[in-house]
Short mmCIF file of C-alpha atoms in Angstrom, two decimals:
data_model
loop_
_atom_site.label_atom_id
_atom_site.label_comp_id
_atom_site.label_asym_id
_atom_site.label_seq_id
_atom_site.Cartn_x
_atom_site.Cartn_y
_atom_site.Cartn_z
CA UNK A 1 107.65 70.77 145.28
CA UNK A 2 106.45 74.34 146.46
CA UNK A 3 104.76 74.71 150.01
CA UNK A 4 102.55 77.87 149.46
CA UNK A 5 101.25 79.08 152.75
CA UNK A 6 97.19 79.70 153.19
CA UNK A 7 96.27 83.41 152.59
CA UNK A 8 94.34 84.72 156.24
CA UNK A 9 90.77 85.03 155.63
CA UNK A 10 90.03 88.91 156.10
CA UNK A 11 86.52 89.49 154.83
CA UNK A 12 85.74 88.73 158.81
CA UNK A 13 88.16 90.64 160.39
CA UNK A 14 86.47 93.40 162.40
CA UNK A 15 89.53 95.29 163.00
CA UNK A 16 90.27 95.80 159.94
CA UNK A 17 86.73 96.67 158.99
CA UNK A 18 87.27 99.28 161.72
CA UNK A 19 90.13 100.32 159.74
CA UNK A 20 88.50 101.07 156.11
CA UNK A 21 85.46 102.72 157.43
CA UNK A 22 87.56 104.80 159.80
CA UNK A 23 90.40 106.02 156.93
CA UNK A 24 87.66 106.25 154.29
CA UNK A 25 84.70 107.62 156.12
CA UNK A 26 82.10 104.78 155.47
CA UNK A 27 82.55 104.83 151.22
CA UNK A 28 83.43 108.43 150.52
CA UNK A 29 87.01 109.46 149.52
CA UNK A 30 87.39 112.70 149.15
CA UNK A 31 89.29 113.76 145.80
CA UNK A 32 92.97 115.58 146.02
CA UNK A 33 92.85 119.52 146.26
CA UNK A 34 92.06 120.90 143.36
CA UNK A 35 91.17 117.79 141.05
CA UNK A 36 87.78 119.29 140.19
CA UNK A 37 89.21 122.63 139.25
CA UNK A 38 91.89 120.53 136.82
CA UNK A 39 89.54 117.99 135.53
CA UNK A 40 86.65 121.12 134.85
CA UNK A 41 89.24 123.11 132.97
CA UNK A 42 90.16 120.32 130.72
CA UNK A 43 86.16 120.44 130.39
CA UNK A 44 86.05 123.54 129.37
CA UNK A 45 88.83 124.19 127.08
CA UNK A 46 87.67 120.51 125.19
CA UNK A 47 84.17 121.85 124.83
CA UNK A 48 85.81 124.98 123.82
CA UNK A 49 87.90 123.49 120.79
CA UNK A 50 86.77 124.31 117.48
CA UNK A 51 85.19 121.28 114.90
CA UNK A 52 88.04 119.15 113.27
CA UNK A 53 87.54 119.80 109.45
CA UNK A 54 85.92 117.11 107.47
CA UNK A 55 87.97 114.91 105.40
CA UNK A 56 87.34 116.25 101.66
CA UNK A 57 86.00 113.29 100.14
CA UNK A 58 84.35 115.30 97.40
CA UNK A 59 87.69 116.06 96.29
CA UNK A 60 89.88 113.22 96.74
CA UNK A 61 86.93 110.92 95.63
CA UNK A 62 87.22 111.45 90.99
CA UNK A 63 90.87 111.69 91.58
CA UNK A 64 91.57 108.10 93.24
CA UNK A 65 88.79 106.83 90.73
CA UNK A 66 90.96 107.72 88.25
CA UNK A 67 94.01 106.44 89.16
CA UNK A 68 92.46 103.21 90.50
CA UNK A 69 91.10 102.82 86.65
CA UNK A 70 94.81 104.17 85.01
CA UNK A 71 95.96 101.25 87.08
CA UNK A 72 93.46 98.84 85.33
CA UNK A 73 94.12 100.25 82.30
CA UNK A 74 97.54 99.65 82.51
CA UNK A 75 97.40 96.38 83.93
CA UNK A 76 95.37 95.21 81.32
CA UNK A 77 97.84 96.24 78.87
CA UNK A 78 100.66 94.29 80.38
CA UNK A 79 98.68 91.43 80.35
CA UNK A 80 97.69 91.97 77.05
CA UNK A 81 101.09 92.43 76.51
CA UNK A 82 102.68 89.33 78.61
CA UNK A 83 100.15 87.05 76.40
CA UNK A 84 100.93 88.13 72.95
CA UNK A 85 105.04 87.91 73.89
CA UNK A 86 103.83 84.34 74.93
CA UNK A 87 102.18 83.47 71.39
CA UNK A 88 105.23 84.83 69.72
CA UNK A 89 108.79 84.30 69.57
CA UNK A 90 110.46 86.38 71.68
CA UNK A 91 113.66 86.49 70.63
CA UNK A 92 112.09 88.50 67.27
CA UNK A 93 110.28 90.67 70.19
CA UNK A 94 114.11 91.65 71.37
CA UNK A 95 115.92 91.94 68.12
CA UNK A 96 116.48 95.27 66.08
CA UNK A 97 114.41 94.67 62.59
CA UNK A 98 117.08 94.85 59.73
CA UNK A 99 115.46 97.12 57.92
CA UNK A 100 115.24 100.03 60.60
CA UNK A 101 117.72 102.60 60.86
CA UNK A 102 119.09 101.53 63.81
CA UNK A 103 120.19 98.01 62.49
CA UNK A 104 122.35 100.43 58.67
CA UNK A 105 123.36 102.56 61.77
CA UNK A 106 125.34 99.77 62.94
CA UNK A 107 123.26 99.33 66.35
CA UNK A 108 123.27 95.50 67.46
CA UNK A 109 119.77 94.46 68.76
CA UNK A 110 119.49 95.19 72.58
CA UNK A 111 119.17 92.00 74.83
CA UNK A 112 116.87 91.13 77.51
CA UNK A 113 119.32 92.86 79.84
CA UNK A 114 119.50 95.99 78.21
CA UNK A 115 115.84 96.34 77.30
CA UNK A 116 115.49 95.94 81.17
CA UNK A 117 117.81 98.78 82.46
CA UNK A 118 116.06 100.74 79.97
CA UNK A 119 112.18 100.11 81.48
CA UNK A 120 113.93 99.95 85.39
CA UNK A 121 115.71 103.72 84.25
CA UNK A 122 112.48 104.55 83.39
CA UNK A 123 110.53 103.42 85.90
CA UNK A 124 112.90 105.80 88.46
CA UNK A 125 112.80 108.66 86.58
CA UNK A 126 109.00 108.88 86.87
CA UNK A 127 109.19 108.29 90.27
CA UNK A 128 111.82 110.67 90.78
CA UNK A 129 109.51 113.07 88.81
CA UNK A 130 106.02 111.79 90.68
CA UNK A 131 107.80 112.60 93.58
CA UNK A 132 109.03 116.06 92.76
CA UNK A 133 106.26 117.23 91.71
CA UNK A 134 104.13 116.39 94.76
CA UNK A 135 106.00 117.80 97.46
CA UNK A 136 106.33 121.05 94.67
CA UNK A 137 103.01 121.03 95.40
CA UNK A 138 102.56 120.24 98.56
CA UNK A 139 104.85 123.13 99.69
CA UNK A 140 102.13 125.86 98.41
#
């Protein structure tokens, strides 16, 4: 159990009131030297600055709409492929048909892991190409 001392009531102390009145000149506190000049210089500098360049929404909006449309089309295509894969036998989708040139050349049907590796490699290559293309366009 902690014992706290009662705080003294300073709201009616005439000595404190007199000291505060002498020190603060009856409520008027003068600013430090150079404060007003510094504030006015900052205000002039801010007023002299040019307006910020507005964002070019007219140029960005068509590209953003096209990218969104492409993303939606891709999502629809993936959904269509997924539903088709569920309807058909997945082993038939992964195998190379025997009548193709690959089978006659002695190539074995690709496994799921090999197909996944091909798609991942293709995605990484496409990402790298997109990054380098954007960096090249941005550097001009």
